[in-house]
Short mmCIF file of C-alpha atoms in Angstrom, two decimals:
data_model
loop_
_atom_site.label_atom_id
_atom_site.label_comp_id
_atom_site.label_asym_id
_atom_site.label_seq_id
_atom_site.Cartn_x
_atom_site.Cartn_y
_atom_site.Cartn_z
CA MET A 7 -9.92 -20.55 -14.59
CA GLN A 8 -11.84 -17.78 -12.72
CA ILE A 9 -10.38 -14.66 -11.32
CA THR A 10 -11.34 -14.03 -7.84
CA ASN A 11 -11.26 -10.29 -6.48
CA PRO A 12 -9.32 -8.60 -5.16
CA ILE A 13 -6.42 -10.48 -6.65
CA LEU A 14 -4.14 -8.75 -4.40
CA PRO A 15 -6.08 -8.05 -0.84
CA GLY A 16 -5.34 -5.55 1.85
CA PHE A 17 -3.38 -2.72 1.64
CA HIS A 18 -2.66 -2.25 -2.58
CA PRO A 19 -3.59 0.64 -4.27
CA ASP A 20 -3.16 2.26 -7.42
CA PRO A 21 -1.75 -0.56 -9.69
CA SER A 22 0.34 -0.55 -12.32
CA ILE A 23 -0.04 -3.83 -14.61
CA LEU A 24 2.77 -4.55 -16.82
CA ARG A 25 3.56 -7.73 -18.99
CA VAL A 26 6.56 -8.29 -20.42
CA GLY A 27 7.22 -12.11 -22.15
CA ASN A 28 5.28 -14.18 -20.24
CA ASP A 29 5.81 -12.25 -17.21
CA TYR A 30 3.08 -10.10 -15.55
CA TYR A 31 3.74 -7.08 -12.81
CA ILE A 32 1.98 -5.38 -10.58
CA ALA A 33 3.19 -2.24 -8.93
CA VAL A 34 1.33 -1.22 -6.14
CA SER A 35 1.76 2.11 -3.96
CA THR A 36 3.06 2.12 -0.65
CA PHE A 37 3.10 5.80 1.18
CA GLU A 38 4.98 6.02 4.15
CA TRP A 39 5.91 2.78 4.62
CA PHE A 40 9.10 1.21 3.79
CA PRO A 41 10.73 -0.31 1.36
CA GLY A 42 8.82 2.02 -1.04
CA VAL A 43 6.50 0.27 -3.99
CA GLN A 44 5.52 -3.14 -3.53
CA ILE A 45 6.15 -5.54 -7.47
CA TYR A 46 4.00 -8.73 -7.45
CA HIS A 47 4.28 -11.32 -10.21
CA SER A 48 2.36 -13.42 -11.46
CA ARG A 49 2.04 -15.95 -15.09
CA ASP A 50 -1.33 -16.54 -15.14
CA LEU A 51 -3.41 -13.59 -13.57
CA LEU A 52 -4.67 -15.80 -10.95
CA HIS A 53 -1.71 -16.30 -8.83
CA TRP A 54 0.10 -13.76 -7.19
CA GLU A 55 3.52 -13.58 -5.03
CA LEU A 56 5.22 -10.34 -3.56
CA LEU A 57 8.62 -10.60 -5.93
CA THR A 58 10.38 -7.15 -5.07
CA HIS A 59 10.44 -3.66 -3.65
CA PRO A 60 12.46 -1.26 -5.98
CA LEU A 61 12.84 1.50 -3.50
CA THR A 62 15.25 -0.18 -0.55
CA ARG A 63 18.05 2.81 0.25
CA SER A 64 18.01 5.97 2.07
CA SER A 65 19.68 7.35 -1.53
CA GLN A 66 16.60 6.34 -3.64
CA ILE A 67 13.87 7.50 -1.12
CA GLN A 68 13.78 9.59 2.34
CA LEU A 69 10.81 9.08 3.99
CA THR A 70 11.95 10.30 7.66
CA GLY A 71 9.42 13.27 8.62
CA ASN A 72 6.82 12.76 5.78
CA ALA A 73 3.22 13.26 6.43
CA ASN A 74 1.13 10.12 7.15
CA SER A 75 -0.36 9.21 3.64
CA GLY A 76 2.39 10.92 1.99
CA GLY A 77 5.57 9.71 0.51
CA VAL A 78 5.16 7.05 -2.21
CA TRP A 79 2.20 7.37 -4.10
CA ALA A 80 0.94 6.09 -7.23
CA PRO A 81 3.84 4.25 -9.28
CA CYS A 82 4.35 3.50 -12.98
CA LEU A 83 5.83 0.43 -13.93
CA SER A 84 7.02 0.23 -17.82
CA TYR A 85 9.28 -1.63 -19.88
CA SER A 86 11.20 -0.80 -23.08
CA ASP A 87 14.64 -1.83 -24.82
CA GLY A 88 15.66 -3.86 -22.06
CA VAL A 89 14.96 -1.61 -19.31
CA PHE A 90 12.60 -1.32 -16.53
CA TYR A 91 11.39 1.96 -16.00
CA LEU A 92 9.34 2.80 -12.72
CA LEU A 93 7.93 6.53 -12.00
CA PHE A 94 7.17 7.56 -9.04
CA THR A 95 5.91 10.57 -6.52
CA ASP A 96 7.35 11.61 -3.07
CA VAL A 97 4.81 13.92 -1.43
CA LYS A 98 5.94 15.68 1.38
CA SER A 99 3.01 18.09 1.79
CA ARG A 100 -0.75 17.20 0.87
CA LYS A 101 -2.74 19.13 3.30
CA GLY A 102 -4.33 22.70 2.61
CA ALA A 103 -3.94 24.42 -0.83
CA PHE A 104 -0.21 23.48 -1.16
CA LYS A 105 1.15 20.24 -2.17
CA ASP A 106 4.87 19.50 -2.55
CA THR A 107 4.91 16.62 -4.66
CA HIS A 108 8.40 15.61 -6.10
CA ASN A 109 8.40 13.07 -9.35
CA TYR A 110 10.88 10.57 -9.95
CA LEU A 111 12.23 7.48 -12.10
CA VAL A 112 14.40 4.92 -11.26
CA THR A 113 15.23 1.78 -13.71
CA ALA A 114 17.01 -1.47 -13.52
CA GLU A 115 17.58 -3.89 -16.11
CA LYS A 116 16.15 -6.76 -14.00
CA ILE A 117 12.88 -6.69 -12.05
CA THR A 118 14.25 -7.57 -8.89
CA GLY A 119 17.41 -5.13 -9.09
CA PRO A 120 19.73 -3.53 -8.59
CA TRP A 121 17.69 -0.36 -9.17
CA SER A 122 19.29 2.62 -10.07
CA ASP A 123 19.32 6.27 -7.76
CA PRO A 124 16.23 8.00 -8.77
CA ILE A 125 16.23 10.60 -11.63
CA PHE A 126 14.26 13.89 -10.50
CA LEU A 127 11.83 14.75 -13.24
CA ASN A 128 9.33 17.36 -12.17
CA SER A 129 7.23 18.73 -9.34
CA SER A 130 4.00 19.96 -11.25
CA GLY A 131 1.75 17.37 -9.74
CA PHE A 132 1.88 13.35 -8.93
CA ASP A 133 1.03 10.34 -10.31
CA PRO A 134 3.69 10.16 -13.30
CA SER A 135 3.52 7.48 -15.93
CA MET A 136 5.60 6.94 -19.02
CA PHE A 137 4.57 6.07 -22.48
CA HIS A 138 7.45 4.77 -24.71
CA ASP A 139 5.98 5.26 -28.67
CA GLU A 140 6.55 3.15 -31.63
CA ASP A 141 8.90 5.83 -33.07
CA GLY A 142 11.19 5.69 -29.81
CA LYS A 143 10.23 8.62 -27.93
CA LYS A 144 9.27 8.57 -24.56
CA TRP A 145 6.81 10.82 -22.99
CA MET A 146 6.02 11.93 -19.51
CA LEU A 147 2.56 12.28 -18.09
CA ASN A 148 1.04 13.67 -14.73
CA MET A 149 -1.86 15.38 -13.36
CA ILE A 150 -1.21 19.23 -12.51
CA TRP A 151 -1.84 20.70 -9.37
CA ASP A 152 -3.05 24.38 -9.04
CA HIS A 153 -3.41 25.62 -5.67
CA ARG A 154 -5.06 29.30 -6.68
CA LYS A 155 -8.36 29.91 -5.19
CA GLY A 156 -11.30 29.54 -7.79
CA LYS A 157 -8.98 27.55 -10.23
CA ASN A 158 -9.80 23.68 -10.51
CA SER A 159 -7.22 22.08 -8.64
CA PHE A 160 -6.60 19.03 -10.75
CA ALA A 161 -6.12 21.06 -13.50
CA GLY A 162 -5.45 18.63 -15.81
CA ILE A 163 -2.62 15.97 -17.64
CA ALA A 164 0.89 17.41 -18.40
CA LEU A 165 2.51 15.72 -21.44
CA GLN A 166 6.24 15.72 -21.88
CA GLN A 167 9.28 14.40 -23.55
CA PHE A 168 11.95 12.59 -21.54
CA SER A 169 15.23 12.31 -23.06
CA THR A 170 17.24 8.94 -22.34
CA LYS A 171 20.36 10.74 -23.46
CA GLU A 172 19.96 13.70 -20.89
CA ASN A 173 18.25 11.86 -18.33
CA LYS A 174 15.33 14.50 -18.31
CA LEU A 175 12.35 16.46 -18.95
CA VAL A 176 12.90 18.09 -22.50
CA GLY A 177 10.65 20.27 -24.47
CA PRO A 178 7.50 21.92 -23.87
CA VAL A 179 4.89 21.32 -21.43
CA ARG A 180 1.43 20.59 -22.99
CA ASN A 181 -2.13 20.01 -20.81
CA ILE A 182 -2.94 17.66 -23.15
CA PHE A 183 -6.54 17.01 -21.30
CA SER A 184 -8.72 18.67 -19.07
CA GLY A 185 -10.64 16.55 -17.48
CA THR A 186 -14.18 15.76 -17.70
CA GLU A 187 -17.37 16.84 -15.77
CA LEU A 188 -16.36 14.05 -13.08
CA GLY A 189 -13.40 16.22 -11.96
CA ALA A 190 -10.24 15.24 -9.82
CA THR A 191 -9.01 14.02 -12.90
CA GLU A 192 -5.39 12.24 -12.14
CA ALA A 193 -3.42 8.69 -12.48
CA PRO A 194 -3.22 9.34 -16.57
CA HIS A 195 -1.65 6.28 -18.93
CA LEU A 196 -0.91 6.32 -22.31
CA TYR A 197 -1.56 3.44 -24.37
CA LYS A 198 -1.34 3.15 -28.63
CA LYS A 199 -3.39 0.85 -30.45
CA ASP A 200 -5.40 1.12 -33.85
CA GLY A 201 -4.08 4.55 -34.65
CA TYR A 202 -5.14 6.11 -31.65
CA TYR A 203 -3.21 7.12 -28.54
CA HIS A 204 -5.73 6.08 -25.54
CA LEU A 205 -5.73 8.18 -22.18
CA MET A 206 -6.75 6.37 -19.35
CA MET A 207 -7.43 8.41 -16.25
CA ALA A 208 -8.68 7.96 -12.78
CA GLU A 209 -11.70 10.74 -11.82
CA GLY A 210 -14.18 11.23 -9.35
CA GLY A 211 -11.80 11.18 -6.41
CA THR A 212 -10.00 8.14 -4.87
CA SER A 213 -13.52 7.23 -2.29
CA TYR A 214 -16.55 6.44 -3.74
CA ASP A 215 -17.39 8.09 -6.57
CA HIS A 216 -14.06 6.89 -7.99
CA ALA A 217 -14.23 5.94 -12.01
CA VAL A 218 -11.83 4.73 -14.82
CA THR A 219 -12.48 7.53 -17.84
CA MET A 220 -10.69 7.65 -21.29
CA ALA A 221 -10.20 9.46 -24.10
CA ARG A 222 -8.59 9.29 -27.32
CA ALA A 223 -6.69 11.36 -30.03
CA ALA A 224 -5.03 11.03 -33.37
CA SER A 225 -1.64 12.83 -32.45
CA ILE A 226 -0.17 12.20 -29.08
CA THR A 227 -0.70 15.86 -28.01
CA GLY A 228 -4.16 16.02 -28.78
CA PRO A 229 -6.69 16.99 -29.03
CA TYR A 230 -8.23 14.12 -26.67
CA LEU A 231 -12.08 13.51 -27.28
CA PRO A 232 -13.79 12.02 -24.05
CA ASP A 233 -15.20 8.17 -24.88
CA PRO A 234 -18.62 8.73 -25.31
CA ASP A 235 -19.76 6.33 -22.61
CA ASN A 236 -17.62 7.23 -19.55
CA PRO A 237 -16.96 6.38 -16.93
CA ILE A 238 -15.93 2.78 -17.97
CA LEU A 239 -15.22 1.70 -14.61
CA THR A 240 -17.16 2.61 -11.20
CA SER A 241 -19.03 1.17 -8.53
CA ASP A 242 -22.44 1.05 -7.77
CA LYS A 243 -22.07 2.94 -4.35
CA SER A 244 -25.83 2.00 -3.27
CA LYS A 245 -24.37 -1.61 -3.03
CA SER A 246 -22.43 -2.15 -0.06
CA ASP A 247 -21.84 -5.77 -0.60
CA GLU A 248 -20.06 -5.09 -4.06
CA LEU A 249 -16.51 -3.83 -4.80
CA GLN A 250 -16.43 -0.27 -4.05
CA LYS A 251 -14.33 2.95 -5.04
CA ALA A 252 -13.35 1.01 -7.89
CA GLY A 253 -11.02 3.57 -10.10
CA HIS A 254 -7.10 4.65 -10.93
CA GLY A 255 -6.47 1.78 -13.77
CA SER A 256 -4.19 0.22 -15.91
CA LEU A 257 -4.03 -1.88 -18.54
CA VAL A 258 -2.55 -5.01 -19.80
CA GLU A 259 -2.53 -7.03 -22.89
CA THR A 260 -2.02 -10.84 -22.89
CA GLN A 261 -0.07 -13.07 -25.18
CA ASN A 262 -3.33 -14.32 -26.73
CA GLY A 263 -4.86 -11.17 -27.41
CA GLU A 264 -6.72 -10.49 -24.31
CA TRP A 265 -7.05 -7.53 -21.97
CA TYR A 266 -7.37 -7.05 -18.62
CA LEU A 267 -7.96 -3.90 -16.45
CA ALA A 268 -5.71 -3.61 -12.83
CA HIS A 269 -7.90 -0.87 -10.77
CA LEU A 270 -7.86 -0.23 -7.00
CA CYS A 271 -11.15 -1.18 -5.32
CA ALA A 272 -12.06 -1.42 -1.33
CA ARG A 273 -15.04 -3.63 0.99
CA PRO A 274 -16.35 -1.60 3.47
CA VAL A 275 -17.00 -3.48 7.00
CA GLY A 276 -19.83 -1.12 7.91
CA ASP A 277 -20.67 2.12 7.99
CA HIS A 278 -18.82 2.70 4.72
CA LYS A 279 -15.51 1.84 6.79
CA CYS A 280 -12.51 -0.01 4.81
CA ILE A 281 -10.45 -1.46 7.17
CA LEU A 282 -8.25 -2.99 4.68
CA GLY A 283 -7.62 0.01 2.60
CA ARG A 284 -8.24 0.27 -0.99
CA GLU A 285 -6.83 -3.25 -2.54
CA THR A 286 -6.16 -4.30 -6.28
CA GLY A 287 -9.00 -5.88 -8.46
CA LEU A 288 -8.98 -6.89 -12.24
CA GLN A 289 -11.84 -7.04 -14.66
CA LYS A 290 -11.29 -8.53 -18.18
CA CYS A 291 -12.28 -5.92 -21.13
CA TYR A 292 -12.54 -5.79 -24.96
CA TRP A 293 -12.49 -3.14 -27.41
CA THR A 294 -15.54 -1.88 -29.77
CA LYS A 295 -15.93 -1.85 -33.29
CA ASP A 296 -15.53 1.51 -33.15
CA GLY A 297 -12.10 1.35 -30.84
CA TRP A 298 -13.24 2.20 -27.48
CA LEU A 299 -12.44 -0.30 -24.39
CA ARG A 300 -14.82 -1.52 -22.46
CA VAL A 301 -15.08 -3.47 -19.65
CA GLU A 302 -16.18 -7.13 -20.41
CA SER A 303 -19.14 -7.49 -17.58
CA GLY A 304 -20.16 -3.60 -17.99
CA PRO A 305 -18.92 -0.35 -15.47
CA ASN A 306 -19.03 -1.92 -11.84
CA PRO A 307 -16.72 -4.58 -11.08
CA GLN A 308 -17.37 -7.88 -10.28
CA TRP A 309 -16.33 -10.26 -7.97
CA GLN A 310 -15.43 -13.07 -10.19
CA VAL A 311 -13.91 -12.50 -13.54
CA GLN A 312 -13.44 -15.08 -16.18
CA GLY A 313 -9.43 -15.78 -16.64
CA PRO A 314 -7.07 -15.56 -19.51
CA ALA A 315 -6.11 -18.79 -22.11
CA LEU A 316 -3.16 -19.32 -20.06
CA LYS A 317 -2.01 -21.72 -17.83
CA LYS A 318 -2.41 -22.05 -14.34
CA ALA A 319 0.77 -21.45 -12.88
CA PRO A 320 0.65 -21.72 -8.84
CA VAL A 321 3.17 -19.79 -6.70
CA GLU A 322 4.92 -20.17 -3.70
CA VAL A 323 3.86 -18.05 -1.13
CA GLU A 324 5.95 -16.68 1.97
CA SER A 325 4.94 -18.17 5.35
CA LYS A 326 2.58 -16.48 7.35
CA HIS A 327 4.34 -17.62 10.78
CA ASP A 328 8.03 -16.30 11.22
CA ASP A 329 9.79 -17.71 13.93
CA PHE A 330 12.92 -15.20 12.61
CA ARG A 331 15.15 -18.12 12.00
CA GLU A 332 16.41 -16.55 8.82
CA LYS A 333 19.10 -14.04 8.16
CA GLU A 334 16.98 -11.82 6.46
CA LEU A 335 13.42 -10.49 6.89
CA LYS A 336 10.62 -11.73 5.07
CA ARG A 337 9.27 -9.56 2.06
CA TYR A 338 6.17 -8.81 3.48
CA TRP A 339 7.68 -6.97 6.80
CA ASN A 340 7.72 -3.10 6.65
CA ALA A 341 8.87 -0.56 8.62
CA LEU A 342 8.01 3.30 9.18
CA ARG A 343 9.13 6.29 7.10
CA GLN A 344 13.01 4.06 7.83
CA PRO A 345 14.94 1.62 6.10
CA PHE A 346 15.54 -2.01 7.70
CA SER A 347 19.20 -1.26 9.65
CA GLU A 348 20.84 -2.52 12.82
CA ASN A 349 20.38 0.77 14.70
CA TRP A 350 17.07 -0.20 15.25
CA ILE A 351 16.48 -4.14 14.48
CA SER A 352 18.36 -7.18 14.30
CA LEU A 353 18.20 -10.97 13.34
CA THR A 354 21.65 -11.89 14.34
CA GLU A 355 22.36 -10.18 17.72
CA ARG A 356 19.89 -12.94 19.50
CA GLU A 357 19.53 -15.85 17.66
CA GLY A 358 16.20 -17.48 17.07
CA TYR A 359 14.86 -13.77 17.95
CA LEU A 360 13.75 -10.57 16.20
CA ARG A 361 15.27 -7.53 18.62
CA LEU A 362 13.66 -4.00 18.44
CA LYS A 363 15.88 -1.39 20.13
CA GLY A 364 13.48 1.42 21.96
CA GLY A 365 12.58 4.06 19.59
CA GLU A 366 10.29 7.33 19.41
CA SER A 367 6.81 7.53 20.31
CA LEU A 368 4.00 6.27 18.22
CA ASN A 369 3.37 9.96 17.23
CA SER A 370 6.61 9.81 15.55
CA LEU A 371 6.67 10.77 12.03
CA HIS A 372 10.64 10.14 12.01
CA ARG A 373 12.32 7.18 13.97
CA GLN A 374 9.77 4.75 15.47
CA SER A 375 11.01 1.03 15.83
CA LEU A 376 7.94 -0.34 14.28
CA ILE A 377 7.99 -3.83 11.88
CA ALA A 378 4.67 -4.71 10.29
CA ARG A 379 2.56 -6.22 8.04
CA ARG A 380 -0.28 -5.94 5.71
CA LEU A 381 -3.62 -7.27 7.42
CA GLU A 382 -5.29 -9.02 4.30
CA SER A 383 -8.33 -10.48 5.71
CA PHE A 384 -11.55 -9.27 7.76
CA HIS A 385 -10.95 -12.24 9.86
CA ALA A 386 -7.97 -13.02 11.37
CA ILE A 387 -5.77 -13.88 14.86
CA VAL A 388 -1.93 -12.98 15.12
CA GLU A 389 -0.03 -13.79 18.01
CA THR A 390 3.60 -12.63 19.41
CA ALA A 391 5.76 -13.78 21.85
CA VAL A 392 8.14 -11.37 23.54
CA ASP A 393 10.95 -11.06 26.10
CA PHE A 394 11.14 -7.29 27.39
CA ARG A 395 12.04 -6.11 31.03
CA PRO A 396 11.72 -2.50 31.23
CA GLU A 397 13.06 -0.29 33.90
CA THR A 398 10.31 2.96 33.03
CA PHE A 399 6.85 3.47 32.27
CA GLN A 400 8.47 5.49 29.32
CA GLN A 401 10.11 1.82 28.05
CA MET A 402 6.95 0.02 25.91
CA ALA A 403 6.92 -3.22 23.65
CA GLY A 404 4.08 -5.18 22.43
CA LEU A 405 1.45 -6.29 19.62
CA ILE A 406 0.47 -3.34 17.45
CA VAL A 407 -2.75 -2.77 14.86
CA TYR A 408 -1.97 0.24 13.45
CA TYR A 409 -3.23 2.27 10.24
CA ASP A 410 -1.05 5.63 11.41
CA THR A 411 -0.13 7.98 14.10
CA ASP A 412 -3.37 9.04 14.66
CA ASP A 413 -5.44 5.54 14.62
CA TYR A 414 -3.73 2.49 16.55
CA VAL A 415 -4.63 0.14 19.00
CA TYR A 416 -1.60 -1.04 21.12
CA LEU A 417 -1.37 -3.98 23.71
CA ARG A 418 1.76 -3.20 25.20
CA ILE A 419 4.22 -3.83 28.24
CA SER A 420 6.15 -1.43 30.49
CA ARG A 421 6.65 -0.79 34.23
CA ASP A 422 4.83 0.92 36.82
CA GLU A 423 6.00 2.32 39.54
CA GLN A 424 3.31 0.50 42.11
CA LEU A 425 2.55 -2.14 39.62
CA GLY A 426 6.33 -3.10 38.41
CA LYS A 427 6.20 -4.33 35.31
CA CYS A 428 2.77 -4.43 33.90
CA LEU A 429 0.14 -4.99 30.34
CA GLY A 430 -2.00 -2.43 29.36
CA ILE A 431 -3.71 -1.15 26.04
CA LEU A 432 -2.99 2.00 24.09
CA HIS A 433 -5.91 3.60 21.97
CA SER A 434 -5.58 6.33 19.49
CA LYS A 435 -8.90 7.36 17.87
CA TYR A 436 -8.48 10.39 15.05
CA GLY A 437 -5.69 11.52 17.17
CA ILE A 438 -7.58 11.00 20.70
CA TYR A 439 -5.62 9.23 23.20
CA ASP A 440 -6.56 6.78 25.89
CA GLU A 441 -5.73 3.91 27.97
CA PRO A 442 -9.17 2.27 28.51
CA LEU A 443 -8.22 -0.44 30.87
CA PRO A 444 -9.20 1.08 34.69
CA LYS A 445 -6.16 -0.51 35.41
CA ASP A 446 -2.87 -2.27 33.93
CA ILE A 447 -2.70 -6.09 34.58
CA PRO A 448 0.59 -7.06 36.69
CA LEU A 449 3.07 -9.92 35.02
CA PRO A 450 4.99 -12.31 36.88
CA ASP A 451 9.19 -11.85 36.30
CA GLN A 452 9.08 -14.63 33.41
CA ALA A 453 11.14 -14.90 29.67
CA LEU A 454 8.37 -14.90 27.60
CA TYR A 455 5.04 -13.06 27.52
CA TYR A 456 2.32 -14.32 24.68
CA LEU A 457 0.29 -11.59 23.12
CA ARG A 458 -2.90 -12.02 20.87
CA VAL A 459 -5.55 -10.37 19.01
CA GLU A 460 -8.16 -11.63 17.18
CA ILE A 461 -9.48 -9.41 14.36
CA ASP A 462 -14.09 -10.27 13.08
CA ARG A 463 -14.30 -7.41 10.24
CA LYS A 464 -14.63 -4.15 12.76
CA ASP A 465 -14.35 -5.93 16.36
CA LEU A 466 -10.65 -6.50 17.58
CA GLN A 467 -10.16 -8.64 21.33
CA PHE A 468 -6.32 -8.51 22.51
CA ALA A 469 -5.31 -11.52 24.88
CA TYR A 470 -2.48 -12.71 26.74
CA SER A 471 -0.85 -15.89 28.07
CA LEU A 472 1.88 -16.83 30.35
CA ASP A 473 2.34 -20.02 28.91
CA GLN A 474 0.91 -20.30 25.42
CA ASN A 475 -1.53 -22.63 26.18
CA THR A 476 -4.15 -20.67 28.83
CA TRP A 477 -5.32 -17.41 27.33
CA ASN A 478 -6.62 -14.48 28.95
CA LYS A 479 -8.96 -11.96 27.31
CA ILE A 480 -7.94 -8.49 28.06
CA GLY A 481 -9.97 -5.21 27.75
CA ASP A 482 -13.37 -4.78 25.71
CA VAL A 483 -14.13 -5.78 22.32
CA VAL A 484 -12.48 -2.70 19.96
CA ASP A 485 -14.67 -1.30 17.48
CA ILE A 486 -11.46 -0.66 14.74
CA SER A 487 -13.82 0.78 12.06
CA HIS A 488 -11.94 4.29 12.68
CA LEU A 489 -8.57 2.50 10.99
CA SER A 490 -9.65 2.88 7.45
CA ASP A 491 -9.28 5.80 4.89
CA ASP A 492 -12.36 7.30 5.38
CA ALA A 493 -12.36 8.57 8.79
CA THR A 494 -14.35 12.22 8.00
CA GLU A 495 -13.89 12.86 11.58
CA LEU A 496 -10.42 13.97 10.59
CA ASN A 497 -11.37 16.36 8.14
CA SER A 498 -8.83 14.85 5.32
CA LEU A 499 -7.87 11.46 3.16
CA ARG A 500 -5.92 8.68 4.01
CA PHE A 501 -4.74 6.56 1.49
CA THR A 502 -3.10 3.69 3.67
CA GLY A 503 -4.68 0.56 4.93
CA THR A 504 -4.49 -1.38 8.71
CA PHE A 505 -1.50 -3.18 9.46
CA VAL A 506 -0.39 -5.79 12.40
CA GLY A 507 2.97 -5.48 13.83
CA MET A 508 5.59 -5.58 16.99
CA CYS A 509 6.87 -2.30 18.30
CA CYS A 510 9.07 -0.99 20.71
CA GLN A 511 9.27 2.44 22.49
CA ASP A 512 12.31 3.88 24.90
CA LEU A 513 11.13 7.53 25.66
CA SER A 514 13.79 7.92 27.81
CA GLY A 515 16.68 7.73 25.25
CA GLY A 516 17.86 4.90 26.18
CA ASN A 517 16.90 2.37 23.31
CA ARG A 518 16.19 -0.54 25.78
CA SER A 519 15.11 -3.43 23.30
CA ALA A 520 12.52 -6.03 23.30
CA ASP A 521 13.14 -9.50 21.96
CA PHE A 522 10.56 -11.21 19.65
CA HIS A 523 10.38 -14.87 19.48
CA HIS A 524 8.05 -15.37 16.70
CA PHE A 525 5.27 -13.64 14.75
CA TYR A 526 2.13 -15.83 13.46
CA TYR A 527 -0.49 -14.45 11.26
CA THR A 528 -3.33 -17.09 10.79
CA GLU A 529 -6.43 -15.58 8.18
CA GLN A 530 -9.49 -17.23 9.31
CA ASP A 531 -12.13 -18.90 7.15
CA ILE A 532 -15.78 -17.51 7.94
#
């Protein structure tokens, strides 16, 4: 059985992998997207299904107002004494010298929930994780952020005991490891094997110098000795046809004693731009005779990996075509910064349609009426149909390809004083707004308008139809390589990925709604 990477294509960064019995789980970061944290399930490490989201309520996470690429960072999923533990960071601010990073814990007896309201842990850094020791003690780790001038911002790995009786951290905080020469030490995970505590970290920064490094100690508090062959995993950035940005790993042992390392990775489409975001890959590992962890194929990630000695277990994946005839949304749908609520979205107000009630602008960090799913292929066709009757130019609805409030391409219906109901394109690149068409296209008055986008790597082409048979291209081919983490023009790191979806704005405050008849997402085999 061969595993093909990435195992979770599209925006699935910071994987935390866990086995409980015969079941494998991976939790990934979701940042400003709601619901918070995606958990995938597998029984063979080859076939994965999106199983659940632990953070579904406002009482668990408040993302309204969080910055782009803020919100839920680096979840850590673990299991002990019949309880699932999920730690995560809620990043409230991240630019400049300071970072406001609040770490929380939620628990559940079943992976599908219900998950508890959060317990606050600390705010000293990000990337929290929990280690359950053999003696019953529980320890939290996180990287330490140092804002001071002249100091290493990535100041080391904090260790502190967690009391299940008091539901809080107790005892002294120890900085157990300051990192290696690669720097940017983060994403700590502890594992115990053969009498050693093995500390796994991400280093080098979450871009093209990203890496997984190791250190070990006989005592949990140290001292920790770095692996002499660090890094154990990193990409060869000179080879653009290979998996890039490999790092931020976590480790799992199969029922049969095989070891696998889950890690983030990325695939550039050109000019080092990764429009799908950071994805999840898997590498097979082994332990050396002197007790160090090694990737079986060497330190560079591979596209094809030998699978475990487990029976194949295919999964039933949700249909990528949604006709909005079910009572609940499919699990792959996401909202920006707010829970799904009848205040702005409904599957019941008009049977067979998804209704979006006009919200704030695409600049808003608060209440956008936008629902989207991850783009998981370089080659895809997306189609929707919408019934929308705008009364002013401030009312818009349509099909969007979205990275964040700075970067998106939007095929939207609106109203113009001279043209009446019309179709046009809005484009924001690195925060610079544009309307690339010389003139919007007038639309006849009818029930449904069909909108489509075709994506071929970095090239995007919009089209529309009045009957779903004859399609008319609209606008030129758009280069969407700016819909990526690698937007150096913004002088700021970003961490999410491209989404495709539907949205509706009413900048007049009238909540004019749009009814979407379907949303078809089709990946092309090329």
